[in-house]
Coordinates of C-alpha atoms in Angstrom, one line a residue:
Chain A
M23 CA 40.6 -16.1 -2.3
E24 CA 38.1 -13.2 -2.1
I25 CA 34.9 -13.6 -0.2
K26 CA 32.2 -10.9 -0.8
V27 CA 29.4 -10.4 1.6
L28 CA 26.6 -8.6 -0.2
G29 CA 24.1 -6.6 1.8
P30 CA 23.0 -3.0 2.3
G31 CA 23.5 -3.2 6.1
C32 CA 20.6 -4.9 7.9
P33 CA 21.1 -7.1 10.9
K34 CA 21.1 -10.2 8.8
C35 CA 23.8 -8.9 6.6
H36 CA 25.9 -8.0 9.6
E37 CA 25.5 -11.4 11.0
T38 CA 26.5 -13.0 7.8
E39 CA 29.7 -10.9 7.6
K40 CA 30.5 -11.8 11.2
L41 CA 30.0 -15.5 10.6
V42 CA 32.2 -15.4 7.4
R43 CA 35.0 -13.7 9.3
E44 CA 34.7 -16.2 12.1
V45 CA 35.0 -19.2 9.8
V46 CA 37.9 -17.7 7.9
A47 CA 39.7 -17.1 11.2
E48 CA 38.9 -20.6 12.5
T49 CA 40.0 -22.4 9.4
G50 CA 43.0 -20.2 8.8
A51 CA 42.1 -19.9 5.2
L52 CA 43.9 -17.3 3.1
A53 CA 40.9 -15.2 2.2
T54 CA 40.0 -11.6 2.2
V55 CA 36.5 -10.7 3.3
V56 CA 34.9 -7.7 1.6
K57 CA 31.6 -6.2 2.5
V58 CA 29.7 -4.8 -0.5
S59 CA 26.8 -2.5 0.4
D60 CA 26.4 -0.6 -2.8
F61 CA 23.1 -1.5 -4.5
Q62 CA 24.5 -1.1 -7.9
Q63 CA 27.3 -3.5 -7.3
I64 CA 25.0 -6.0 -5.7
A65 CA 22.6 -5.8 -8.6
M66 CA 25.5 -6.2 -11.1
M67 CA 26.3 -9.6 -9.6
G68 CA 22.8 -10.8 -10.3
V69 CA 21.8 -10.9 -6.7
F70 CA 18.4 -9.6 -5.8
S71 CA 17.9 -10.9 -2.3
T72 CA 20.2 -10.1 0.5
P73 CA 22.3 -11.2 2.4
A74 CA 24.3 -13.0 -0.2
V75 CA 27.8 -14.4 -0.3
A76 CA 30.1 -14.7 -3.3
V77 CA 33.4 -16.6 -3.2
D78 CA 35.9 -15.6 -6.0
G79 CA 33.0 -14.0 -7.9
V80 CA 30.7 -17.1 -7.7
V81 CA 27.5 -16.4 -5.8
K82 CA 27.1 -19.2 -3.2
C83 CA 24.1 -18.2 -1.3
V84 CA 21.3 -15.7 -1.6
G85 CA 18.6 -14.3 0.7
K86 CA 19.6 -16.0 4.0
V87 CA 22.2 -16.1 6.7
P88 CA 24.3 -19.2 5.8
S89 CA 25.4 -21.6 8.5
K90 CA 29.0 -21.9 9.6
A91 CA 29.2 -25.4 8.1
E92 CA 28.0 -24.0 4.7
I93 CA 30.6 -21.2 4.8
A94 CA 33.4 -23.7 5.7
A95 CA 32.4 -26.0 2.8
W96 CA 32.6 -23.1 0.3
I97 CA 36.1 -22.1 1.6
T98 CA 37.5 -25.6 1.5
Q99 CA 36.1 -26.5 -1.8
A100 CA 37.3 -23.3 -3.6
Chain B
M27 CA 24.9 -19.9 13.4
K28 CA 23.9 -21.6 16.5
E29 CA 23.3 -24.8 14.7
L30 CA 26.6 -26.5 15.6
R31 CA 27.2 -29.5 13.5
P32 CA 30.6 -31.1 13.0
L33 CA 32.1 -29.3 10.0
S34 CA 32.7 -31.9 7.4
G35 CA 36.2 -31.7 5.8
L36 CA 37.6 -29.8 8.7
D37 CA 39.6 -30.7 11.7
A38 CA 40.5 -28.6 14.7
Q39 CA 43.6 -27.3 13.2
G40 CA 42.6 -26.2 9.8
P41 CA 41.3 -27.2 6.4
V42 CA 42.0 -30.8 5.3
L43 CA 44.2 -30.6 2.3
R44 CA 42.5 -31.4 -0.9
P45 CA 44.0 -31.4 -4.4
L46 CA 43.2 -28.1 -5.9
G47 CA 41.9 -27.9 -9.5
G48 CA 41.1 -31.0 -11.5
P49 CA 37.7 -31.9 -12.8
C50 CA 36.2 -32.9 -9.4
A51 CA 37.3 -29.8 -7.4
G52 CA 34.4 -28.4 -5.6
E53 CA 32.2 -31.5 -5.9
P54 CA 31.8 -33.6 -2.8
P55 CA 32.5 -37.3 -3.2
A56 CA 29.5 -39.3 -4.2
D57 CA 29.1 -41.1 -0.8
D58 CA 28.8 -37.8 0.9
G59 CA 25.5 -37.3 -0.9
V60 CA 24.1 -40.7 0.1
A61 CA 25.1 -40.1 3.7
A62 CA 23.5 -36.6 3.7
L63 CA 20.3 -38.2 2.3
Q64 CA 20.2 -40.7 5.1
A65 CA 21.0 -38.1 7.7
D66 CA 18.1 -36.1 6.4
K67 CA 15.7 -39.0 6.6
A68 CA 16.8 -39.6 10.2
A69 CA 16.3 -35.9 10.9
L70 CA 12.8 -36.1 9.4
R71 CA 11.9 -39.0 11.6
R72 CA 13.1 -37.2 14.6
F73 CA 11.0 -34.1 13.7
V74 CA 7.9 -36.2 13.3
L75 CA 8.6 -38.0 16.6
W76 CA 8.9 -34.7 18.4
G77 CA 6.3 -32.8 16.4
V78 CA 3.3 -34.9 17.3
P79 CA 3.5 -34.5 21.1
A80 CA 4.5 -30.9 20.6
L81 CA 1.3 -30.3 18.6
G82 CA -0.7 -32.1 21.3
L83 CA 0.8 -29.9 24.0
W84 CA 0.0 -26.9 21.9
I85 CA -3.7 -27.8 21.5
G86 CA -4.0 -28.7 25.2
L87 CA -2.5 -25.4 26.2
Y88 CA -4.6 -23.4 23.9
A89 CA -7.8 -25.1 25.2
V90 CA -7.1 -24.3 28.9
L91 CA -5.8 -20.8 28.5
E92 CA -9.0 -18.9 29.1
P93 CA -10.2 -20.8 32.3
L94 CA -6.6 -20.7 33.5
A95 CA -6.2 -17.0 33.1
Q96 CA -9.6 -16.5 34.9
S97 CA -8.7 -18.7 37.8
V98 CA -5.3 -17.1 38.2
V99 CA -6.8 -13.6 38.4
Y100 CA -10.0 -14.3 40.4
D101 CA -9.2 -17.4 42.4
L102 CA -5.5 -17.5 43.0
L103 CA -4.9 -13.8 43.3
G104 CA -8.4 -13.2 44.7
F105 CA -9.3 -10.1 42.7
E106 CA -13.0 -9.2 42.6
H107 CA -14.9 -9.6 39.4
G108 CA -15.4 -6.4 37.5
S109 CA -12.5 -4.4 39.0
R110 CA -10.6 -2.5 36.3
F111 CA -7.2 -3.8 37.2
A112 CA -8.5 -7.4 37.3
D113 CA -10.1 -6.9 33.9
A114 CA -6.9 -5.6 32.4
L115 CA -4.8 -8.4 34.0
A116 CA -7.1 -11.2 32.9
F117 CA -7.1 -9.7 29.4
F118 CA -3.3 -9.7 29.4
L119 CA -2.9 -13.2 30.8
Y120 CA -5.3 -14.7 28.3
D121 CA -4.4 -12.7 25.2
G122 CA -0.7 -12.7 25.6
P123 CA -0.1 -16.5 25.6
K124 CA -2.9 -17.0 23.1
V125 CA -1.3 -14.7 20.5
L126 CA 2.2 -16.1 21.2
L127 CA 0.9 -19.7 20.7
L128 CA -0.9 -18.8 17.5
L129 CA 2.1 -16.9 16.3
T130 CA 4.5 -19.8 16.8
L131 CA 2.3 -22.2 14.9
V132 CA 1.6 -19.9 12.0
V133 CA 5.1 -18.6 11.6
F134 CA 6.3 -22.3 11.6
G135 CA 3.8 -23.1 8.8
V136 CA 4.6 -20.0 6.8
G137 CA 8.3 -20.8 7.2
I138 CA 7.7 -24.2 5.6
I139 CA 5.6 -22.7 2.8
R140 CA 8.2 -20.0 2.2
S141 CA 10.9 -22.7 1.6
F142 CA 9.0 -23.3 -1.7
F143 CA 9.1 -19.7 -2.8
T144 CA 12.4 -17.9 -3.1
A145 CA 12.8 -14.4 -4.5
A146 CA 14.4 -16.0 -7.6
R147 CA 11.4 -18.2 -8.2
A148 CA 9.0 -15.3 -7.8
R149 CA 11.1 -13.5 -10.4
Q150 CA 10.8 -16.4 -12.8
L151 CA 7.1 -16.7 -12.3
L152 CA 6.5 -13.0 -13.0
A153 CA 8.9 -12.4 -15.8
G154 CA 7.1 -11.4 -19.0
R155 CA 3.6 -11.6 -17.4
R156 CA 0.9 -9.4 -18.8
E157 CA -0.4 -6.7 -16.5
S158 CA -3.7 -7.5 -14.8
L159 CA -3.1 -11.2 -14.2
G160 CA 0.5 -10.4 -13.4
N161 CA -0.7 -7.9 -10.7
V162 CA -2.9 -10.6 -9.1
L163 CA -0.1 -13.1 -9.1
A164 CA 2.5 -10.6 -7.8
A165 CA 0.3 -9.7 -4.9
L166 CA -0.2 -13.3 -4.0
L167 CA 3.5 -14.1 -4.3
G168 CA 4.1 -11.1 -2.0
I169 CA 2.5 -13.0 0.8
V170 CA 4.6 -16.1 0.6
T171 CA 8.0 -14.8 -0.6
P172 CA 10.5 -14.2 2.2
F173 CA 11.3 -10.6 2.1
C174 CA 13.2 -8.2 4.3
S175 CA 12.8 -4.5 3.7
C176 CA 16.5 -4.0 3.0
S177 CA 16.1 -6.4 0.1
A178 CA 13.6 -4.1 -1.5
V179 CA 16.1 -2.5 -3.9
P180 CA 18.0 -5.6 -5.1
L181 CA 14.6 -7.3 -5.5
F182 CA 13.2 -4.4 -7.4
V183 CA 16.2 -4.3 -9.8
G184 CA 16.0 -8.1 -10.2
F185 CA 12.4 -7.9 -11.2
V186 CA 12.7 -5.0 -13.6
T187 CA 15.8 -6.5 -15.3
A188 CA 14.0 -9.8 -15.7
G189 CA 11.3 -8.1 -17.7
V190 CA 8.7 -8.0 -15.0
P191 CA 6.4 -5.0 -15.9
L192 CA 6.9 -2.0 -13.5
G193 CA 3.3 -2.2 -12.3
V194 CA 3.5 -5.9 -11.5
T195 CA 6.7 -5.2 -9.6
F196 CA 4.9 -2.6 -7.5
S197 CA 2.1 -5.0 -6.8
F198 CA 4.7 -7.3 -5.2
L199 CA 6.4 -4.5 -3.4
V200 CA 3.2 -3.3 -1.8
S201 CA 1.8 -6.7 -0.9
A202 CA 5.0 -8.1 0.6
P203 CA 5.2 -5.9 3.6
M204 CA 1.5 -5.1 3.9
V205 CA 0.1 -8.6 4.0
N206 CA 2.1 -9.9 6.8
E207 CA 1.6 -13.2 8.7
V208 CA 2.3 -11.7 12.1
A209 CA -0.4 -9.1 11.5
L210 CA -2.8 -11.8 10.3
V211 CA -2.3 -13.9 13.4
L212 CA -2.7 -11.0 15.7
L213 CA -5.9 -9.8 14.0
Y214 CA -7.3 -13.3 14.1
G215 CA -6.3 -13.9 17.7
L216 CA -7.6 -10.6 19.0
M217 CA -10.5 -9.7 16.7
G218 CA -11.7 -12.9 15.0
W219 CA -11.5 -14.3 11.5
K220 CA -13.7 -11.8 9.9
V221 CA -11.4 -8.9 10.6
A222 CA -8.4 -11.0 9.6
A223 CA -10.1 -12.0 6.3
L224 CA -11.0 -8.3 5.6
Y225 CA -7.4 -7.3 6.2
L226 CA -6.1 -10.0 3.9
G227 CA -8.6 -9.3 1.2
T228 CA -8.3 -5.5 1.2
G229 CA -4.5 -5.7 1.5
L230 CA -4.3 -7.8 -1.6
L231 CA -6.7 -5.5 -3.4
V232 CA -4.8 -2.4 -2.6
A233 CA -1.6 -4.1 -3.8
M234 CA -3.2 -5.4 -7.1
V235 CA -5.0 -2.1 -7.9
S236 CA -2.2 0.3 -7.0
G237 CA 0.3 -1.8 -9.0
W238 CA -2.1 -1.8 -11.9
V239 CA -2.5 1.9 -11.8
I240 CA 1.2 2.6 -11.6
G241 CA 1.6 0.3 -14.6
R242 CA -1.0 2.3 -16.5
L243 CA 0.9 5.5 -15.8
K244 CA 3.8 4.3 -17.9
M245 CA 6.5 5.7 -15.7
E246 CA 9.4 3.5 -16.8
A247 CA 11.4 6.7 -17.6
H248 CA 11.4 7.6 -13.9
L249 CA 13.6 4.8 -12.8
E250 CA 17.2 5.8 -12.0
E251 CA 19.4 5.4 -15.0
W252 CA 21.7 2.7 -13.6
V253 CA 18.8 0.4 -13.1
R254 CA 18.1 0.2 -16.8
L255 CA 21.8 -0.3 -17.7
I256 CA 22.1 -3.4 -15.6
H257 CA 21.5 -6.7 -17.1
A258 CA 21.2 -9.2 -14.3
G259 CA 20.0 -11.8 -16.6
Q260 CA 21.4 -15.1 -15.4
D261 CA 19.6 -17.0 -12.7
L262 CA 21.6 -18.5 -10.0
P263 CA 21.3 -22.3 -9.4
E264 CA 18.6 -23.1 -6.8
E265 CA 19.2 -25.6 -4.1
E266 CA 16.5 -28.2 -3.7
L267 CA 15.4 -28.6 -0.1
T268 CA 14.5 -31.9 1.4
W269 CA 11.5 -32.1 3.8
A270 CA 13.9 -32.1 6.8
G271 CA 15.4 -29.0 5.4
R272 CA 11.9 -27.4 5.0
I273 CA 11.1 -28.2 8.6
R274 CA 14.4 -26.7 9.7
A275 CA 13.4 -23.6 7.7
G276 CA 10.2 -23.4 9.6
L277 CA 11.9 -23.7 12.9
A278 CA 14.4 -21.1 11.9
A279 CA 11.5 -18.8 11.0
V280 CA 10.0 -19.3 14.5
K281 CA 13.3 -18.6 16.2
D282 CA 13.9 -15.5 14.0
I283 CA 10.4 -14.0 13.9
V284 CA 8.8 -15.1 17.2
G285 CA 12.2 -14.6 18.9
K286 CA 12.3 -11.0 17.8
T287 CA 8.7 -9.9 18.0
W288 CA 7.5 -11.4 21.3
P289 CA 8.5 -8.4 23.4
W290 CA 6.6 -6.1 21.0
V291 CA 3.6 -8.4 21.0
L292 CA 3.5 -8.5 24.8
A293 CA 4.1 -4.7 25.1
G294 CA 1.4 -4.1 22.7
I295 CA -1.0 -6.4 24.5
A296 CA -0.1 -4.8 27.8
L297 CA -0.9 -1.4 26.4
G298 CA -4.1 -2.9 24.9
A299 CA -5.0 -4.4 28.3
G300 CA -4.5 -1.0 29.9
I301 CA -6.8 0.6 27.4
H302 CA -9.3 -2.2 27.8
G303 CA -9.4 -1.8 31.6
Y304 CA -9.2 1.9 32.0
V305 CA -10.3 3.9 28.9
P306 CA -14.1 4.5 29.1
E307 CA -16.4 2.8 26.5
G308 CA -17.0 5.1 23.5
F309 CA -14.0 7.3 24.3
M310 CA -12.6 6.9 20.8
A311 CA -15.9 7.3 19.0
S312 CA -15.6 11.0 18.7
I313 CA -12.0 11.1 17.3
M314 CA -11.8 7.8 15.4
G315 CA -15.5 7.1 15.0
R316 CA -17.6 6.7 11.9
D317 CA -19.1 10.1 12.2
A318 CA -15.8 11.9 12.1
W319 CA -15.4 12.0 8.3
W320 CA -11.9 13.4 8.4
S321 CA -10.7 10.6 10.7
V322 CA -9.6 8.3 7.9
I323 CA -7.5 11.0 6.3
A324 CA -5.9 11.9 9.6
A325 CA -5.2 8.2 10.3
V326 CA -3.4 7.7 7.1
G327 CA -1.6 11.0 7.5
I328 CA -0.3 10.0 10.9
G329 CA 0.4 6.5 9.8
I330 CA 2.7 7.0 6.9
P331 CA 5.7 8.6 8.7
M332 CA 5.2 6.2 11.6
Y333 CA 7.3 3.2 11.6
S334 CA 6.3 0.1 13.6
N335 CA 6.0 -3.5 12.9
A336 CA 2.6 -5.2 12.8
A337 CA 3.3 -6.9 16.1
G338 CA 3.5 -3.6 18.0
I339 CA 0.6 -1.9 16.3
I340 CA -2.2 -4.4 16.3
P341 CA -2.9 -4.9 20.0
V342 CA -3.3 -1.1 20.2
V343 CA -5.6 -1.2 17.2
H344 CA -7.7 -3.8 19.0
A345 CA -8.1 -1.7 22.0
L346 CA -9.0 1.4 19.9
L347 CA -11.7 -0.7 18.2
E348 CA -13.1 -1.8 21.5
K349 CA -13.5 1.7 22.7
G350 CA -15.6 2.8 19.7
A351 CA -13.1 3.6 16.9
A352 CA -14.5 2.7 13.5
L353 CA -13.0 -0.4 11.8
G354 CA -12.3 1.4 8.5
T355 CA -10.3 4.2 10.2
V356 CA -8.3 1.7 12.3
L357 CA -7.6 -0.6 9.3
A358 CA -6.4 2.5 7.3
F359 CA -4.2 3.6 10.1
M360 CA -2.6 0.1 10.4
M361 CA -2.1 -0.3 6.7
S362 CA -0.4 3.0 6.3
V363 CA 1.9 2.3 9.2
I364 CA 2.9 -1.1 7.8
A365 CA 2.9 -0.5 4.0
L366 CA 4.4 3.0 3.7
S367 CA 7.3 3.5 6.0
L368 CA 9.9 6.3 5.7
P369 CA 13.0 4.0 5.9
E370 CA 11.7 1.9 3.0
M371 CA 11.1 5.0 0.9
I372 CA 14.6 6.3 1.6
I373 CA 15.9 3.0 0.4
L374 CA 13.6 3.0 -2.7
R375 CA 14.8 6.5 -3.6
K376 CA 18.0 4.8 -4.8
V377 CA 16.1 3.2 -7.7
L378 CA 13.1 5.5 -8.2
K379 CA 13.2 9.2 -9.2
P380 CA 11.2 11.5 -7.0
R381 CA 8.2 11.6 -9.3
L382 CA 7.8 7.8 -9.4
L383 CA 8.4 7.5 -5.6
A384 CA 5.7 10.2 -5.0
T385 CA 3.3 8.4 -7.3
F386 CA 3.9 5.2 -5.4
V387 CA 3.2 6.8 -2.1
G388 CA 0.2 8.7 -3.5
V389 CA -1.4 5.7 -5.2
V390 CA -1.0 3.3 -2.3
G391 CA -2.1 6.0 0.2
L392 CA -5.2 6.7 -1.9
G393 CA -6.0 3.0 -2.0
I394 CA -5.7 2.8 1.7
L395 CA -8.0 5.8 2.1
L396 CA -10.6 4.2 -0.1
V397 CA -10.4 1.0 2.0
G398 CA -10.9 3.0 5.1
Y399 CA -14.0 4.9 3.8
L400 CA -15.4 1.7 2.3
F401 CA -15.4 -0.1 5.6
N402 CA -16.7 2.8 7.5
L403 CA -19.6 3.0 5.0
V404 CA -20.4 -0.7 4.8
L405 CA -19.9 -2.0 8.4

């Protein structure tokens, strides 16, 4: 599973990345976490409000810091 | 985040094994939805139950603030009326809590309103709009759409690729940071509703007109190439929020915005209090007064490279006004600080070629100048 955290690098994007990594560690899921900060790549995914999270190429959340429960739900459902 | 709820589908050791694949993978069982709905209803009841007394407490506190500040300074601490330090202290003790109270309530309200307007919805509403009306709508949406300055570029690309005209996109981009709820509260709390309304009205006007002008200039060719090559056509599914969810969004906004800006607000008010108590009346009149014709230009020139949030700048603005600075000059200064910041321009450079970026700064700067002179002339 590949989890992409999309965001140019503001505090909210950093917080999102931190939470995603924490949840991955806590659940022991087999997932790689990638931070995407290139605007072109972010735009290519149809995301225009950051931070955003995509799991295996499917955008799950846009424009806000997700809660840990939300992140956990994406990981277990995928 | 800090909201720790039991994670459904998880135990302490790891993920509960679920059959992978199959038609229902990824969909929660139906009874989860019903349970979630009931939990939301219970949460809503709890919010109302707590909200009513909280609102009563807010009103009570707000009503006793002024006499309380007075009695602390003059009765409890025994300062003499009219001393400079006592004046400054009373100003701080009254205005500090007042602005924080107002800020909390308004940010909560705006947080709820914003839960109705996502960036995606703004994009849908603006796609294919004609200019003029589109500029008006974009400026208005700029107020209520949640927007963080590092989202400027993705948002810009999202708008342009959805067929929102360039000028309309700029109206949004100007109004979003410029017409700011924290600024509005501070202006209302420190200077009354007239100044707040002027700020709101002229901020919207600058956003509408400068967007319209940029649209007239037909500068689509001055976007960076990659922007035009991207087709971010599809819209992502939107989640529908319940009322409990909207209230949670409001509370999150309070935690986020008030939690981050309160030191700035208090520092600004302390500085304002110092100016209020110690700087002589009319001191600012010669440099920022109505008679100094160049003051508006200087104010905008100084304001553009400065970077501060509304919270830090407005208490200072208030004190400047009190000591004889002209309203137009001060408004122009504030708008240029908030609307045109260097970090945002550096980010925008990724999508705009230098000429378009310069045009953007020029047109918005000119609009702010005109607002400044207009107010100095009229008021």
